[in-house]
Amino acid sequence: MDLQGYFDRIGYRGGTEPTLQTLGSLVSAHVRHIPFENLDPLMGVPVIDLGSAALAAKLVARRRGGYCYEHNNLMREVLCELGFGADRLAGRVVWMSPQGLDGPPHPQTHQALAVTIPGSDQQYLVDVGFGGQTPTAPIPMVPGDIQQTSHEPFRLRERGSDADEYVLETLIGERWRPLYILGLQPRPLIDMQVGSWYVSTYPESNFVIGLSAALVTDDARWNLRGRNLAVHAGGGTERIRFDDAAQVCTALTDRFGIDLAGLGDVEAKVATVLDT
């Protein structure tokens, strides 16, 4: 893993000792510089190789973004190189689901990390790949503890009497809203590869039939879906509706910093999914 190349990509100039301060600074820098995006599945390219070389080539060298499996496996490689412990966890996304936690089970198609600091048993939830609502700081894996981040507060709470799952929630306005159900059993890489293959190839996957991009700034969240860009800042939202695919591609390049070179005719493909 080319750590210096990664540090340059995220503009990081802080310490490298495996401390909570280092962990928080890396998470903060990562979510501000590497966007969430699903251009590979949209363009018909399955995301299967989650090895460090492939992830570094795409997200670091080629200045692309990715989705949860890519972001969080890249972050895991970095953290392990620095001496942290980092287990892969799988989650079931319920964010924006009409029935929320009360609906039928969702597939385990999200990845996060349980990170430990040397000399401590305390674990922290790290998730740099949840798109428009990505936590911008490590979350203590202590049910009920509220973690104030540079954006919204987050917390975990136990789900079920056997406490083998947590629910990650965020406070928006005056309401705690669930993001995903998090399994606490560490998962091997092969489970993540299967999940990534599924969400990048399943014909009805949102990543295959729609366009999404997201990025965090110091005081805002930029969320693109189809032709619609929402900029959430200071408790309000600015909404921008692009007229055509050319404007969307310009936003992907200029606002999100995504290099579209080598992807084929992105503009033509985007034109087919502007309203999904």
PDB file of N, CA and C in Angstrom, residues 1 40-41 45-60 62 64-75 77 88 111 189-201:
ATOM      1  N   MET A   1       0.846  -1.193   0.000  1.00  0.00           N
ATOM      2  CA  MET A   1       0.000   0.000   0.000  1.00  0.00           C
ATOM      3  C   MET A   1       0.880   1.240   0.000  1.00  0.00           C
ATOM      4  N   ASP A  40     -18.865   2.843 -12.366  1.00  0.00           N
ATOM      5  CA  ASP A  40     -18.518   1.546 -12.951  1.00  0.00           C
ATOM      6  C   ASP A  40     -19.746   0.663 -13.146  1.00  0.00           C
ATOM      7  N   PRO A  41     -20.561   0.398 -12.109  1.00  0.00           N
ATOM      8  CA  PRO A  41     -21.773  -0.400 -12.348  1.00  0.00           C
ATOM      9  C   PRO A  41     -22.696   0.228 -13.384  1.00  0.00           C
ATOM     10  N   VAL A  45     -19.583  -2.155 -15.709  1.00  0.00           N
ATOM     11  CA  VAL A  45     -18.321  -2.727 -15.239  1.00  0.00           C
ATOM     12  C   VAL A  45     -18.520  -3.255 -13.816  1.00  0.00           C
ATOM     13  N   PRO A  46     -18.550  -4.576 -13.612  1.00  0.00           N
ATOM     14  CA  PRO A  46     -18.725  -5.112 -12.254  1.00  0.00           C
ATOM     15  C   PRO A  46     -17.554  -4.734 -11.355  1.00  0.00           C
ATOM     16  N   VAL A  47     -17.849  -4.500 -10.090  1.00  0.00           N
ATOM     17  CA  VAL A  47     -16.812  -4.186  -9.107  1.00  0.00           C
ATOM     18  C   VAL A  47     -16.581  -5.448  -8.280  1.00  0.00           C
ATOM     19  N   ILE A  48     -15.533  -6.184  -8.624  1.00  0.00           N
ATOM     20  CA  ILE A  48     -15.268  -7.477  -7.992  1.00  0.00           C
ATOM     21  C   ILE A  48     -13.938  -7.476  -7.252  1.00  0.00           C
ATOM     22  N   ASP A  49     -12.921  -6.881  -7.842  1.00  0.00           N
ATOM     23  CA  ASP A  49     -11.583  -6.891  -7.246  1.00  0.00           C
ATOM     24  C   ASP A  49     -11.508  -5.820  -6.154  1.00  0.00           C
ATOM     25  N   LEU A  50     -11.496  -6.268  -4.906  1.00  0.00           N
ATOM     26  CA  LEU A  50     -11.410  -5.361  -3.764  1.00  0.00           C
ATOM     27  C   LEU A  50     -10.041  -5.422  -3.097  1.00  0.00           C
ATOM     28  N   GLY A  51      -9.051  -5.909  -3.844  1.00  0.00           N
ATOM     29  CA  GLY A  51      -7.698  -5.946  -3.333  1.00  0.00           C
ATOM     30  C   GLY A  51      -7.090  -4.559  -3.271  1.00  0.00           C
ATOM     31  N   SER A  52      -6.055  -4.409  -2.462  1.00  0.00           N
ATOM     32  CA  SER A  52      -5.463  -3.092  -2.239  1.00  0.00           C
ATOM     33  C   SER A  52      -4.909  -2.482  -3.516  1.00  0.00           C
ATOM     34  N   ALA A  53      -4.329  -3.288  -4.404  1.00  0.00           N
ATOM     35  CA  ALA A  53      -3.754  -2.737  -5.631  1.00  0.00           C
ATOM     36  C   ALA A  53      -4.835  -2.152  -6.525  1.00  0.00           C
ATOM     37  N   ALA A  54      -5.946  -2.891  -6.686  1.00  0.00           N
ATOM     38  CA  ALA A  54      -7.030  -2.417  -7.544  1.00  0.00           C
ATOM     39  C   ALA A  54      -7.680  -1.163  -6.960  1.00  0.00           C
ATOM     40  N   LEU A  55      -7.888  -1.145  -5.657  1.00  0.00           N
ATOM     41  CA  LEU A  55      -8.529   0.010  -5.030  1.00  0.00           C
ATOM     42  C   LEU A  55      -7.637   1.240  -5.093  1.00  0.00           C
ATOM     43  N   ALA A  56      -6.344   1.059  -4.842  1.00  0.00           N
ATOM     44  CA  ALA A  56      -5.423   2.195  -4.916  1.00  0.00           C
ATOM     45  C   ALA A  56      -5.330   2.726  -6.334  1.00  0.00           C
ATOM     46  N   ALA A  57      -5.330   1.829  -7.312  1.00  0.00           N
ATOM     47  CA  ALA A  57      -5.247   2.265  -8.705  1.00  0.00           C
ATOM     48  C   ALA A  57      -6.454   3.103  -9.085  1.00  0.00           C
ATOM     49  N   LYS A  58      -7.633   2.709  -8.629  1.00  0.00           N
ATOM     50  CA  LYS A  58      -8.857   3.411  -9.010  1.00  0.00           C
ATOM     51  C   LYS A  58      -9.078   4.671  -8.178  1.00  0.00           C
ATOM     52  N   LEU A  59      -9.138   4.528  -6.858  1.00  0.00           N
ATOM     53  CA  LEU A  59      -9.533   5.642  -6.002  1.00  0.00           C
ATOM     54  C   LEU A  59      -8.409   6.636  -5.746  1.00  0.00           C
ATOM     55  N   VAL A  60      -7.164   6.172  -5.831  1.00  0.00           N
ATOM     56  CA  VAL A  60      -6.035   7.049  -5.552  1.00  0.00           C
ATOM     57  C   VAL A  60      -5.388   7.531  -6.849  1.00  0.00           C
ATOM     58  N   ARG A  62      -6.117   6.998 -10.159  1.00  0.00           N
ATOM     59  CA  ARG A  62      -6.988   7.476 -11.229  1.00  0.00           C
ATOM     60  C   ARG A  62      -7.958   8.560 -10.754  1.00  0.00           C
ATOM     61  N   ARG A  64     -10.636   8.488  -8.964  1.00  0.00           N
ATOM     62  CA  ARG A  64     -12.035   8.120  -9.032  1.00  0.00           C
ATOM     63  C   ARG A  64     -12.594   8.036  -7.625  1.00  0.00           C
ATOM     64  N   GLY A  65     -13.881   7.732  -7.537  1.00  0.00           N
ATOM     65  CA  GLY A  65     -14.501   7.401  -6.275  1.00  0.00           C
ATOM     66  C   GLY A  65     -14.973   5.965  -6.325  1.00  0.00           C
ATOM     67  N   GLY A  66     -15.916   5.633  -5.467  1.00  0.00           N
ATOM     68  CA  GLY A  66     -16.450   4.282  -5.449  1.00  0.00           C
ATOM     69  C   GLY A  66     -17.587   4.212  -4.450  1.00  0.00           C
ATOM     70  N   TYR A  67     -18.009   2.986  -4.146  1.00  0.00           N
ATOM     71  CA  TYR A  67     -19.061   2.829  -3.139  1.00  0.00           C
ATOM     72  C   TYR A  67     -18.499   2.111  -1.920  1.00  0.00           C
ATOM     73  N   CYS A  68     -19.371   1.654  -1.014  1.00  0.00           N
ATOM     74  CA  CYS A  68     -18.936   1.239   0.319  1.00  0.00           C
ATOM     75  C   CYS A  68     -17.839   0.190   0.306  1.00  0.00           C
ATOM     76  N   TYR A  69     -17.969  -0.834  -0.544  1.00  0.00           N
ATOM     77  CA  TYR A  69     -16.977  -1.903  -0.549  1.00  0.00           C
ATOM     78  C   TYR A  69     -15.597  -1.389  -0.933  1.00  0.00           C
ATOM     79  N   GLU A  70     -15.553  -0.429  -1.817  1.00  0.00           N
ATOM     80  CA  GLU A  70     -14.280   0.123  -2.248  1.00  0.00           C
ATOM     81  C   GLU A  70     -13.705   1.078  -1.207  1.00  0.00           C
ATOM     82  N   HIS A  71     -14.508   2.029  -0.760  1.00  0.00           N
ATOM     83  CA  HIS A  71     -14.040   2.995   0.235  1.00  0.00           C
ATOM     84  C   HIS A  71     -13.557   2.303   1.508  1.00  0.00           C
ATOM     85  N   ASN A  72     -14.367   1.416   2.051  1.00  0.00           N
ATOM     86  CA  ASN A  72     -14.042   0.859   3.357  1.00  0.00           C
ATOM     87  C   ASN A  72     -12.955  -0.202   3.301  1.00  0.00           C
ATOM     88  N   ASN A  73     -12.811  -0.899   2.191  1.00  0.00           N
ATOM     89  CA  ASN A  73     -11.674  -1.814   2.083  1.00  0.00           C
ATOM     90  C   ASN A  73     -10.372  -1.050   1.871  1.00  0.00           C
ATOM     91  N   LEU A  74     -10.430   0.066   1.131  1.00  0.00           N
ATOM     92  CA  LEU A  74      -9.237   0.907   1.019  1.00  0.00           C
ATOM     93  C   LEU A  74      -8.855   1.460   2.387  1.00  0.00           C
ATOM     94  N   MET A  75      -9.829   1.973   3.120  1.00  0.00           N
ATOM     95  CA  MET A  75      -9.549   2.497   4.452  1.00  0.00           C
ATOM     96  C   MET A  75      -8.986   1.405   5.361  1.00  0.00           C
ATOM     97  N   GLU A  77      -7.174  -1.180   4.523  1.00  0.00           N
ATOM     98  CA  GLU A  77      -5.768  -1.414   4.164  1.00  0.00           C
ATOM     99  C   GLU A  77      -4.870  -0.349   4.782  1.00  0.00           C
ATOM    100  N   ARG A  88     -13.968  -6.225   8.999  1.00  0.00           N
ATOM    101  CA  ARG A  88     -15.064  -5.912   8.084  1.00  0.00           C
ATOM    102  C   ARG A  88     -16.385  -6.348   8.716  1.00  0.00           C
ATOM    103  N   GLN A 111     -20.965  -2.468   3.591  1.00  0.00           N
ATOM    104  CA  GLN A 111     -19.804  -2.807   4.401  1.00  0.00           C
ATOM    105  C   GLN A 111     -19.372  -1.609   5.233  1.00  0.00           C
ATOM    106  N   LEU A 189     -13.028 -11.239   3.404  1.00  0.00           N
ATOM    107  CA  LEU A 189     -13.091 -10.473   2.170  1.00  0.00           C
ATOM    108  C   LEU A 189     -14.028 -11.105   1.148  1.00  0.00           C
ATOM    109  N   ILE A 190     -14.088 -12.431   1.097  1.00  0.00           N
ATOM    110  CA  ILE A 190     -14.911 -13.085   0.083  1.00  0.00           C
ATOM    111  C   ILE A 190     -16.376 -12.693   0.224  1.00  0.00           C
ATOM    112  N   ASP A 191     -16.853 -12.482   1.452  1.00  0.00           N
ATOM    113  CA  ASP A 191     -18.239 -12.051   1.641  1.00  0.00           C
ATOM    114  C   ASP A 191     -18.464 -10.666   1.037  1.00  0.00           C
ATOM    115  N   MET A 192     -17.467  -9.801   1.157  1.00  0.00           N
ATOM    116  CA  MET A 192     -17.578  -8.464   0.587  1.00  0.00           C
ATOM    117  C   MET A 192     -17.538  -8.526  -0.941  1.00  0.00           C
ATOM    118  N   GLN A 193     -16.727  -9.426  -1.479  1.00  0.00           N
ATOM    119  CA  GLN A 193     -16.654  -9.574  -2.933  1.00  0.00           C
ATOM    120  C   GLN A 193     -17.983 -10.055  -3.504  1.00  0.00           C
ATOM    121  N   VAL A 194     -18.639 -10.966  -2.789  1.00  0.00           N
ATOM    122  CA  VAL A 194     -19.949 -11.447  -3.247  1.00  0.00           C
ATOM    123  C   VAL A 194     -20.962 -10.302  -3.209  1.00  0.00           C
ATOM    124  N   GLY A 195     -20.964  -9.546  -2.122  1.00  0.00           N
ATOM    125  CA  GLY A 195     -21.890  -8.416  -2.026  1.00  0.00           C
ATOM    126  C   GLY A 195     -21.640  -7.376  -3.097  1.00  0.00           C
ATOM    127  N   SER A 196     -20.380  -7.091  -3.359  1.00  0.00           N
ATOM    128  CA  SER A 196     -20.040  -6.098  -4.372  1.00  0.00           C
ATOM    129  C   SER A 196     -20.432  -6.568  -5.763  1.00  0.00           C
ATOM    130  N   TRP A 197     -20.192  -7.836  -6.036  1.00  0.00           N
ATOM    131  CA  TRP A 197     -20.610  -8.383  -7.334  1.00  0.00           C
ATOM    132  C   TRP A 197     -22.122  -8.260  -7.499  1.00  0.00           C
ATOM    133  N   TYR A 198     -22.857  -8.565  -6.445  1.00  0.00           N
ATOM    134  CA  TYR A 198     -24.318  -8.513  -6.518  1.00  0.00           C
ATOM    135  C   TYR A 198     -24.806  -7.101  -6.809  1.00  0.00           C
ATOM    136  N   VAL A 199     -24.381  -6.117  -6.021  1.00  0.00           N
ATOM    137  CA  VAL A 199     -24.927  -4.770  -6.200  1.00  0.00           C
ATOM    138  C   VAL A 199     -24.425  -4.103  -7.473  1.00  0.00           C
ATOM    139  N   SER A 200     -23.329  -4.607  -8.055  1.00  0.00           N
ATOM    140  CA  SER A 200     -22.812  -3.991  -9.282  1.00  0.00           C
ATOM    141  C   SER A 200     -23.272  -4.705 -10.545  1.00  0.00           C
ATOM    142  N   THR A 201     -24.039  -5.801 -10.403  1.00  0.00           N
ATOM    143  CA  THR A 201     -24.504  -6.537 -11.583  1.00  0.00           C
ATOM    144  C   THR A 201     -25.999  -6.839 -11.575  1.00  0.00           C
TER     145      THR A 201
END
